[in-house]
Amino acid sequence: ASPCPGGGPLTALPRTALLGRVLSSPGAQAQGLAQDARTSPPATAAAINWTAQLVEEMYANISQHCWELFVELMGNVSAPQLCEWSVISRPYSLLQFCLEEWADRLRYGYPNALAEQYIFRSHRRYFHNCPPPHQVLDPPEDVLLAMIIAPICLIPFLVTLVIWRSKDGKAQP
């Protein structure tokens, strides 16, 4: 079962919940479109802008439902488990999949600013105390200095050795 609206537990949402206020008053909407047709020079431009606005609003509402599903799934994760990828990978991946899948279905484009906001919100809310994976520490300064100087000093020695061996004049087998 899909974690997204239209393919899983969120399919029971009323159509107006997914479409938001754009479909809430068809009469007012028709009047607004008629007004646009009278005042806007190209009628197709008004229709395109309205369609883009509808898609954006639909995606915003669906994204909110994706977030609510994620929050519900994260409610089952205990605080000590928040930094364990094996535990949080499913809810996190479902959030990302839901946001991406609906952006693709609506031809909204992914990644997009709204999806990034939800991903960042998940990090701020749940994962802000997690250490970065495979955290690399720099060696102490004296070890680092030795690692830098050793090859630099070795190069003149090797050049001297090559020149000295080439002056010998004997061919090496």
Coordinates of C-alpha atoms in Angstrom, one line a residue:
A1 CA 0.0 0.0 0.0
S2 CA 1.2 3.5 -0.9
P3 CA 2.0 5.9 1.9
C4 CA 0.6 8.8 -0.1
P5 CA -2.8 10.3 -0.5
G6 CA -4.7 8.5 -3.3
G7 CA -2.8 5.2 -2.7
G8 CA -3.0 4.3 1.0
P9 CA -4.4 5.3 4.3
L10 CA -5.0 8.8 3.2
T11 CA -7.4 7.8 0.4
A12 CA -10.4 8.5 2.6
L13 CA -9.6 12.2 2.6
P14 CA -12.4 14.3 1.0
R15 CA -11.5 15.7 -2.4
T16 CA -11.8 19.3 -1.1
A17 CA -9.3 18.5 1.6
L18 CA -6.8 17.6 -1.1
L19 CA -7.7 20.5 -3.4
G20 CA -8.0 23.1 -0.7
R21 CA -10.0 26.3 -1.0
V22 CA -9.8 26.4 -4.8
L23 CA -12.7 23.9 -5.1
S24 CA -14.6 25.1 -2.0
S25 CA -16.9 27.6 -3.8
P26 CA -17.4 26.7 -7.5
G27 CA -19.8 29.7 -8.0
A28 CA -17.2 32.2 -6.8
Q29 CA -14.6 30.4 -8.8
A30 CA -16.6 30.7 -12.0
Q31 CA -17.3 34.4 -11.4
G32 CA -13.6 34.9 -10.8
L33 CA -12.7 33.2 -14.0
A34 CA -15.3 35.1 -16.0
Q35 CA -13.9 38.4 -14.5
D36 CA -10.4 37.3 -15.5
A37 CA -11.6 36.5 -19.1
R38 CA -13.1 40.1 -19.3
T39 CA -10.1 41.9 -17.9
S40 CA -7.1 39.8 -19.0
P41 CA -6.0 40.2 -22.6
P42 CA -5.1 36.6 -23.3
A43 CA -7.6 34.2 -21.8
T44 CA -5.2 31.3 -22.0
A45 CA -2.7 33.0 -19.8
A46 CA -5.3 33.3 -17.0
A47 CA -6.2 29.6 -17.4
I48 CA -2.5 28.7 -17.2
N49 CA -1.9 30.8 -14.1
W50 CA -5.0 29.3 -12.5
T51 CA -3.9 25.8 -13.3
A52 CA -0.4 26.4 -11.9
Q53 CA -2.0 27.9 -8.8
L54 CA -4.3 24.9 -8.5
V55 CA -1.4 22.4 -8.8
E56 CA 0.7 24.4 -6.3
E57 CA -2.2 24.4 -3.8
M58 CA -2.9 20.7 -4.4
Y59 CA 0.7 19.9 -3.8
A60 CA 0.9 22.0 -0.7
N61 CA -2.1 20.2 0.8
I62 CA -0.9 16.7 -0.2
S63 CA 2.6 17.6 1.2
Q64 CA 1.0 18.4 4.5
H65 CA -0.7 15.0 4.6
C66 CA 2.7 13.4 3.7
W67 CA 4.1 15.2 6.7
E68 CA 1.3 14.2 9.0
L69 CA 1.8 10.5 8.0
F70 CA 5.6 10.9 8.8
V71 CA 4.9 12.5 12.2
E72 CA 2.5 9.6 13.0
L73 CA 5.1 7.0 12.0
M74 CA 7.8 8.8 14.0
G75 CA 5.5 8.7 17.0
N76 CA 6.3 5.0 17.2
V77 CA 10.1 5.7 17.5
S78 CA 11.6 6.1 20.9
A79 CA 14.0 9.0 21.7
P80 CA 17.1 6.7 21.9
Q81 CA 16.3 5.2 18.5
L82 CA 16.0 8.5 16.7
C83 CA 19.6 8.3 15.4
E84 CA 19.4 4.7 14.3
W85 CA 19.1 4.6 10.5
S86 CA 17.6 1.1 10.6
V87 CA 14.7 2.4 12.7
I88 CA 14.0 5.7 11.0
S89 CA 14.8 4.9 7.4
R90 CA 11.3 3.6 6.7
P91 CA 9.4 6.7 7.9
Y92 CA 12.0 9.1 6.4
S93 CA 12.0 7.3 3.0
L94 CA 8.2 7.2 3.0
L95 CA 8.1 11.0 3.5
Q96 CA 10.6 11.5 0.7
F97 CA 8.8 9.1 -1.6
C98 CA 5.4 10.7 -0.9
L99 CA 6.7 14.2 -1.6
E100 CA 8.5 13.1 -4.8
E101 CA 5.7 10.8 -6.1
W102 CA 3.1 13.5 -5.8
A103 CA 5.3 16.1 -7.3
D104 CA 5.8 13.8 -10.3
R105 CA 2.1 13.0 -10.5
L106 CA 1.2 16.7 -10.5
R107 CA 4.1 17.6 -12.8
Y108 CA 5.2 20.0 -10.1
G109 CA 8.9 19.4 -10.3
Y110 CA 11.1 17.7 -7.7
P111 CA 13.1 18.7 -5.7
N112 CA 11.1 21.8 -4.9
A113 CA 11.1 24.4 -2.2
L114 CA 8.1 23.0 -0.4
A115 CA 9.5 19.4 -0.3
E116 CA 12.8 20.8 1.0
Q117 CA 11.0 22.6 3.8
Y118 CA 9.4 19.4 5.0
I119 CA 12.8 17.5 4.8
F120 CA 14.5 20.3 6.7
R121 CA 11.6 20.3 9.2
S122 CA 12.1 16.6 9.8
H123 CA 15.8 17.1 10.5
R124 CA 15.2 20.0 12.9
R125 CA 12.4 18.2 14.8
Y126 CA 13.8 14.7 15.0
F127 CA 17.4 14.4 14.0
H128 CA 19.1 17.6 15.2
N129 CA 21.0 15.8 18.0
C130 CA 22.3 12.9 15.8
P131 CA 26.1 12.9 15.1
P132 CA 27.1 12.9 11.4
P133 CA 27.7 9.4 10.1
H134 CA 31.4 8.3 9.9
Q135 CA 32.6 11.5 11.6
V136 CA 36.2 12.0 10.6
L137 CA 38.6 13.6 13.0
D138 CA 41.8 15.4 12.0
P139 CA 45.0 14.1 13.5
P140 CA 46.8 16.2 16.1
E141 CA 48.8 19.1 14.7
D142 CA 52.3 17.5 15.3
V143 CA 51.3 14.3 13.4
L144 CA 49.7 16.3 10.6
L145 CA 52.9 18.4 10.3
A146 CA 55.1 15.3 10.1
M147 CA 52.8 13.8 7.5
I148 CA 53.2 17.0 5.4
I149 CA 57.0 17.5 5.8
A150 CA 58.1 13.9 5.4
P151 CA 57.2 13.6 1.6
I152 CA 58.6 17.1 1.0
C153 CA 61.9 16.1 2.5
L154 CA 61.9 12.8 0.7
I155 CA 61.7 14.3 -2.8
P156 CA 65.1 16.0 -2.8
F157 CA 66.7 12.8 -1.5
L158 CA 65.1 10.7 -4.3
V159 CA 66.1 13.3 -7.0
T160 CA 69.7 13.2 -5.7
L161 CA 69.7 9.4 -5.7
V162 CA 68.5 9.2 -9.3
I163 CA 71.0 11.8 -10.5
W164 CA 73.9 10.0 -8.7
R165 CA 72.9 6.6 -10.1
S166 CA 72.6 8.1 -13.7
K167 CA 76.1 9.6 -13.5
D168 CA 77.6 6.1 -12.9
G169 CA 77.4 5.5 -16.7
K170 CA 76.9 1.7 -16.4
A171 CA 73.8 0.3 -17.9
Q172 CA 71.7 -1.6 -15.4
P173 CA 70.3 -5.0 -16.4

